[in-house]
PDB file of C-alpha atoms in Angstrom:
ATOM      1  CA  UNK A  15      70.666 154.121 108.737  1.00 84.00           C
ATOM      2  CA  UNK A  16      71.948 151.070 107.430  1.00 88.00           C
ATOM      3  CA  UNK A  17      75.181 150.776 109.529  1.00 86.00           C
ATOM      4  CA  UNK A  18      72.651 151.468 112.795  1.00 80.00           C
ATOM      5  CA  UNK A  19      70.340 148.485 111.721  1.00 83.00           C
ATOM      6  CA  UNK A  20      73.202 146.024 111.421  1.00 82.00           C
ATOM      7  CA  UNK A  21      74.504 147.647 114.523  1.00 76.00           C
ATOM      8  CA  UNK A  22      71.176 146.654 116.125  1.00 76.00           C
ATOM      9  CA  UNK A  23      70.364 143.423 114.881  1.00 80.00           C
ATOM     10  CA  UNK A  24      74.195 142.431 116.023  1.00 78.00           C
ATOM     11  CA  UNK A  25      73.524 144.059 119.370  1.00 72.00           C
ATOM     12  CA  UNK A  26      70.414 141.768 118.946  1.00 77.00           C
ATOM     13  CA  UNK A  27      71.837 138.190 118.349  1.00 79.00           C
ATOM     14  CA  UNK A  28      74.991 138.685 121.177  1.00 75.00           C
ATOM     15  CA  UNK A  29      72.148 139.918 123.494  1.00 75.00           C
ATOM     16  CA  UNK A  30      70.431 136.347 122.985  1.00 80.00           C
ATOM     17  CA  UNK A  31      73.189 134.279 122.597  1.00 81.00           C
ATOM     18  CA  UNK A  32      74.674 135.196 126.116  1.00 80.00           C
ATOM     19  CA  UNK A  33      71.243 135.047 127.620  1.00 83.00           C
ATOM     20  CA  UNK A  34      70.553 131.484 126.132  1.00 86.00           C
ATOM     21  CA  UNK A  35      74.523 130.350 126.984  1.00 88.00           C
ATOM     22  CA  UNK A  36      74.884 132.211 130.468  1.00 90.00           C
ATOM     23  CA  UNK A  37      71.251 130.127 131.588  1.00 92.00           C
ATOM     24  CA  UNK A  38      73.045 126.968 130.401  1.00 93.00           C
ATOM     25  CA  UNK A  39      76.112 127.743 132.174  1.00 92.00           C
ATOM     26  CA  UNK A  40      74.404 128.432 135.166  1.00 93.00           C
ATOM     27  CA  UNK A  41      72.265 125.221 134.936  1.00 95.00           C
ATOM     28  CA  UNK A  42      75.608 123.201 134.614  1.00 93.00           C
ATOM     29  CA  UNK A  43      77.018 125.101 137.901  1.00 92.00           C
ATOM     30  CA  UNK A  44      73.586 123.763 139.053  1.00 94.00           C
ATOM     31  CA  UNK A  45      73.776 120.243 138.307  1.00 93.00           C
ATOM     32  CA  UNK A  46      77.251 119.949 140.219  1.00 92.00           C
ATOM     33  CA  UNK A  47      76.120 121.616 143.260  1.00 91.00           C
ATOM     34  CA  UNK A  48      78.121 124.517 142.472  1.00 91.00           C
ATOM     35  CA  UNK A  49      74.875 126.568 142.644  1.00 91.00           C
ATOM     36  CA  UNK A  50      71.121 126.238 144.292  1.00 92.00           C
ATOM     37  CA  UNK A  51      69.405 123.593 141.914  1.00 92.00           C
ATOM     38  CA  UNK A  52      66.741 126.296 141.279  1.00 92.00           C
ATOM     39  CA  UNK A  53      69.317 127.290 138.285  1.00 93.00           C
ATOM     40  CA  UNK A  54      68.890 123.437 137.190  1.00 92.00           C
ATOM     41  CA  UNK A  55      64.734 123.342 136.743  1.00 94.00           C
ATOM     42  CA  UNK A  56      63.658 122.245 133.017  1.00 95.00           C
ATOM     43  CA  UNK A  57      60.535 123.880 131.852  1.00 95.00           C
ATOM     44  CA  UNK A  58      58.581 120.648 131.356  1.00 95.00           C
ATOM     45  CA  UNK A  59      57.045 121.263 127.873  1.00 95.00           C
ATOM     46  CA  UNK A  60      60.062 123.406 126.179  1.00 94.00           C
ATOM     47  CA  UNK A  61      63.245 121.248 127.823  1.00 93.00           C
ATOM     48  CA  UNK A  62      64.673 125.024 128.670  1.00 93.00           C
ATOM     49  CA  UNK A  63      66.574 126.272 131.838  1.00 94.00           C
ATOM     50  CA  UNK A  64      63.670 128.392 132.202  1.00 94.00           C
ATOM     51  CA  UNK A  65      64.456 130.146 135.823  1.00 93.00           C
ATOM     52  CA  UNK A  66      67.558 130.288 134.827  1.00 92.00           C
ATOM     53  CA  UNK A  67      67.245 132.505 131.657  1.00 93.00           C
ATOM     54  CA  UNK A  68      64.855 134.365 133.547  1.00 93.00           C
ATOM     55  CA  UNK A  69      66.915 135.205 136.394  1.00 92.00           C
ATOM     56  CA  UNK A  70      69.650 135.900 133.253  1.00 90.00           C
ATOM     57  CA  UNK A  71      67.532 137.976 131.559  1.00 90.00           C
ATOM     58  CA  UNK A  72      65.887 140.595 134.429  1.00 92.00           C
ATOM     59  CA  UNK A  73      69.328 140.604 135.745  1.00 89.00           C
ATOM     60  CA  UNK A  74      70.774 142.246 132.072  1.00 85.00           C
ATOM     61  CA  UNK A  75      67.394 143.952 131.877  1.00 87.00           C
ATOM     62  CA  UNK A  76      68.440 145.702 134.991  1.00 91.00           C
ATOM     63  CA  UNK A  77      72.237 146.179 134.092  1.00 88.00           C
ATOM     64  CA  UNK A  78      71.223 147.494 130.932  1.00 84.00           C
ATOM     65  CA  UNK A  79      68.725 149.846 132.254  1.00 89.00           C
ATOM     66  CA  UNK A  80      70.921 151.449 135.129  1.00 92.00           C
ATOM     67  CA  UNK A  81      74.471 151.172 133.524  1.00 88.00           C
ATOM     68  CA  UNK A  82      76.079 153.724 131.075  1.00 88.00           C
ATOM     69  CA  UNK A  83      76.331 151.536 127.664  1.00 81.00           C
ATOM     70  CA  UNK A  84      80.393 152.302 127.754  1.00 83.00           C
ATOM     71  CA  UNK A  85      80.648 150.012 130.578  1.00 86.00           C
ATOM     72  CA  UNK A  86      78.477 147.512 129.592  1.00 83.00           C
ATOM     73  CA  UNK A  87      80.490 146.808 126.537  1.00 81.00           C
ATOM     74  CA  UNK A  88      83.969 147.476 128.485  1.00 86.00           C
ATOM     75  CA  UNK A  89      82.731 144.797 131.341  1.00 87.00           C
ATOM     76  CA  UNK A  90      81.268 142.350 128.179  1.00 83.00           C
ATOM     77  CA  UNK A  91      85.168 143.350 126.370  1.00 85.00           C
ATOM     78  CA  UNK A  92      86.870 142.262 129.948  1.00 91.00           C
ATOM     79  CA  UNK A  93      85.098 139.493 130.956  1.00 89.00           C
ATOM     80  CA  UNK A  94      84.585 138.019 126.857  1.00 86.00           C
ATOM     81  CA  UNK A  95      88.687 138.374 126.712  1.00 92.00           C
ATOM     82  CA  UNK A  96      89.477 136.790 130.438  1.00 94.00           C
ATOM     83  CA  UNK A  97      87.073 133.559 129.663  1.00 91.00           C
ATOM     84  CA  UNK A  98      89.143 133.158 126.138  1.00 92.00           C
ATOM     85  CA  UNK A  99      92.305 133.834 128.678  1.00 96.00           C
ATOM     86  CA  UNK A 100      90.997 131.226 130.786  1.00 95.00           C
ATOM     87  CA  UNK A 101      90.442 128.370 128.281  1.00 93.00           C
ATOM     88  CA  UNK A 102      93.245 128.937 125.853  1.00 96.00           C
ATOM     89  CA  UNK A 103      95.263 128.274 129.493  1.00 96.00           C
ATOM     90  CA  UNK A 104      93.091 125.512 130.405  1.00 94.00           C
ATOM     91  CA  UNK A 105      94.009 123.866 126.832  1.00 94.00           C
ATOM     92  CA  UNK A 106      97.911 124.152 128.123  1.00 94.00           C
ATOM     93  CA  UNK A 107      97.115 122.713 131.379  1.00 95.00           C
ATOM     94  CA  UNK A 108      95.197 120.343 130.666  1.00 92.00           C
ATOM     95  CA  UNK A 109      97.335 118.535 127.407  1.00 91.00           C
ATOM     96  CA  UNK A 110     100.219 118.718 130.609  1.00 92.00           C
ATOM     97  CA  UNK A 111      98.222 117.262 133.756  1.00 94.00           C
ATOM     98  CA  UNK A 112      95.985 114.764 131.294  1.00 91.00           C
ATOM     99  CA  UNK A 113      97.669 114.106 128.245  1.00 89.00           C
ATOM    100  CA  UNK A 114      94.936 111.159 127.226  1.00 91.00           C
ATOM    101  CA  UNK A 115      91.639 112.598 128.025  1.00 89.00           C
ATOM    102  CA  UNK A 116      88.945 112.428 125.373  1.00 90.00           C
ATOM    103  CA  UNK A 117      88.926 115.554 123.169  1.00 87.00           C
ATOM    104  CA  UNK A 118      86.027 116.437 121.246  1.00 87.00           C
ATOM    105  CA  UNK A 119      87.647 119.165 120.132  1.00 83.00           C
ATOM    106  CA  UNK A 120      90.691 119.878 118.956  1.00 85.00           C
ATOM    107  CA  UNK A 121      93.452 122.630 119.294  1.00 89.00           C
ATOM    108  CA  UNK A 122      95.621 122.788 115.779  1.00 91.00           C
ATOM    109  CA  UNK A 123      99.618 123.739 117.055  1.00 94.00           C
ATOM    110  CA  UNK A 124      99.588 123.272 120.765  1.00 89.00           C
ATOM    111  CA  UNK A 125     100.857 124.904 122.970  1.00 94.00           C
ATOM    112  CA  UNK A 126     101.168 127.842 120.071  1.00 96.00           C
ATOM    113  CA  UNK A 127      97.759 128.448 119.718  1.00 96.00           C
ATOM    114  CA  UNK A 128      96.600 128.541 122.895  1.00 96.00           C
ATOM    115  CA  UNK A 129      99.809 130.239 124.550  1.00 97.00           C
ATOM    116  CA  UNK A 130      99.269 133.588 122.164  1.00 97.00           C
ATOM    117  CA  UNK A 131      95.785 132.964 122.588  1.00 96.00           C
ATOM    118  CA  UNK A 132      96.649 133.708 126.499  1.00 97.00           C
ATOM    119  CA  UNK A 133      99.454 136.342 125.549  1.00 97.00           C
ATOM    120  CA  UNK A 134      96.661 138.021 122.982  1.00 97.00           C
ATOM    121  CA  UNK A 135      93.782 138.819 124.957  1.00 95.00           C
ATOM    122  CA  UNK A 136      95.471 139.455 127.984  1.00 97.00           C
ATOM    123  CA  UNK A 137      96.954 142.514 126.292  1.00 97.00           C
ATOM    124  CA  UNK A 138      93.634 143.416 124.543  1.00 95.00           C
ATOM    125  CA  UNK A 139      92.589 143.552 128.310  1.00 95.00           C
ATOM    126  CA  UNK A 140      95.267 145.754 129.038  1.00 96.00           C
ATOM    127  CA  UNK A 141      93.786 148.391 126.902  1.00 94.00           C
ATOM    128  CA  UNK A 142      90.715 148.635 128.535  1.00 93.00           C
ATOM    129  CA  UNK A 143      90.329 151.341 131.371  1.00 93.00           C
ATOM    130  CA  UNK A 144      91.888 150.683 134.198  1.00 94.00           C
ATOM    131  CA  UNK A 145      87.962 151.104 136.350  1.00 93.00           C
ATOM    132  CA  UNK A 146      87.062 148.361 133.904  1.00 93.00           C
ATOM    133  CA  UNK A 147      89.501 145.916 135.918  1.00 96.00           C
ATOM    134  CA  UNK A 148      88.167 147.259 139.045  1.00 96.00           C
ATOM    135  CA  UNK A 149      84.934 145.860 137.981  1.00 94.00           C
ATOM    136  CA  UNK A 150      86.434 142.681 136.649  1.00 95.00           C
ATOM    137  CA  UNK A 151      87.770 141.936 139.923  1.00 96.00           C
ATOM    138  CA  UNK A 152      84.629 142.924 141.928  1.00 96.00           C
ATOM    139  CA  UNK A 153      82.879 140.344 139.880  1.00 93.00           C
ATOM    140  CA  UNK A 154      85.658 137.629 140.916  1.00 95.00           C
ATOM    141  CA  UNK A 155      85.295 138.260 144.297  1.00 96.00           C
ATOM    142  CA  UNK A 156      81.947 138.245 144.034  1.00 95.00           C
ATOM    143  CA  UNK A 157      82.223 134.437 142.359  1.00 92.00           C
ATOM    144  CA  UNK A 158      84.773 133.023 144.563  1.00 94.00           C
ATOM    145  CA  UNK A 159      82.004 134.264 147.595  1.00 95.00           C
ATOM    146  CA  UNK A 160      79.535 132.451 145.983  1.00 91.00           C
ATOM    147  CA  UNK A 161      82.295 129.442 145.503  1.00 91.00           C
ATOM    148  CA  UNK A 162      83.403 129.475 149.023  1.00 92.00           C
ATOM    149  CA  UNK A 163      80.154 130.090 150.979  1.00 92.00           C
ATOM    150  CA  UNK A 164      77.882 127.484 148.646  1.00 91.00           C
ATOM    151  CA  UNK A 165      79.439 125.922 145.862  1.00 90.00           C
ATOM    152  CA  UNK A 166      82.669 124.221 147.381  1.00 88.00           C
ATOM    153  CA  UNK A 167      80.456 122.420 149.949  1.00 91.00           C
ATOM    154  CA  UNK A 168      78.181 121.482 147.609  1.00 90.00           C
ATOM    155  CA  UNK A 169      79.829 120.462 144.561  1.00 90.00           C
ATOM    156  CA  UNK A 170      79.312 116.667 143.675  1.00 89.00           C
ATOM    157  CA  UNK A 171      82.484 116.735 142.242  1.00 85.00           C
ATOM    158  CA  UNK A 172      84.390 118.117 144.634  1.00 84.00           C
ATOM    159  CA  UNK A 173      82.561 115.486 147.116  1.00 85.00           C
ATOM    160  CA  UNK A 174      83.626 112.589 144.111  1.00 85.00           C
ATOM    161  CA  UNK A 175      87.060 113.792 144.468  1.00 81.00           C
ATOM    162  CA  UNK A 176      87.112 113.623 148.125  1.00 82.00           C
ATOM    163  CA  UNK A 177      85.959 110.602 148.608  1.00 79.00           C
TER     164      UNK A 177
END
């Protein structure tokens, strides 16, 4: 009984935490142009991406309800793993094409850390089910439509750099 409660209440927290974050990720992608500046509205008395963790939340709602729970938590495992995958090379990139950028935060060892961060998830990923990568890359090529059909006309950054 007790394991299950602590089982819930962590199910709990990582439930809100990626519904608050994802919203806020979403409103950033908004604020570019990346995305339709629906994702970018501020609830006027709580300062909140409001449609935005709406949207978040029926969509999970919906995921949750139809999905077996193994592949929820495979496709959170995946996509959790390729995001660390992404920054960890993003730190190595970007200490190589901008060496004297403002950093808020810092990396201890580079390029240690973040190489075996990139050599460490990517073969946690690895032993996930191989239909889990299916899914992974069905949701990339779901993104880069969304990217290529909206956001790279769009972005204000992208125009910036163009100009």
């Amino acid at each position: 009984g007790i394991i299950s409660a602590a089982a819930l209440a962590g199910l709990t927290s990582v439930l809100l935490v990626m519904l608050l974050g994802s919203a806020r990720v979403l409103m950033a992608m908004s604020r570019d142009g990346l995305l339709p500046p629906v994702f970018s509205a501020i609830h006027p008395r709580f300062q909140t991406p409001y449609i935005g963790t709406a949207i978040v939340g029926v969509f999970v709602a919906l995921m949750a309800g139809f999905l077996p729970l193994d592949a929820l938590l495979e496709m959170t495992n995946i996509g959790t793993l390729f995001a660390f995958c992404v920054v960890c090379g993003a730190v190595l990139v970007m200490r190589k094409i901008n060496p004297t950028a403002p950093r808020p935060f810092r990396c201890p060892m580079v390029p240690i850390v973040p190489a075996a961060g990139v050599i460490i998830c990517f073969l946690l990923m690895c032993s996930l089910p191989a239909a889990n990568w299916v899914r992974l890359f069905a949701w990339m090529g779901l993104g880069l439509a969304i990217y290529f059909a909206y956001g790279r006309s769009h972005s204000h950054l992208g125009k910036a750099a163009a100009a």
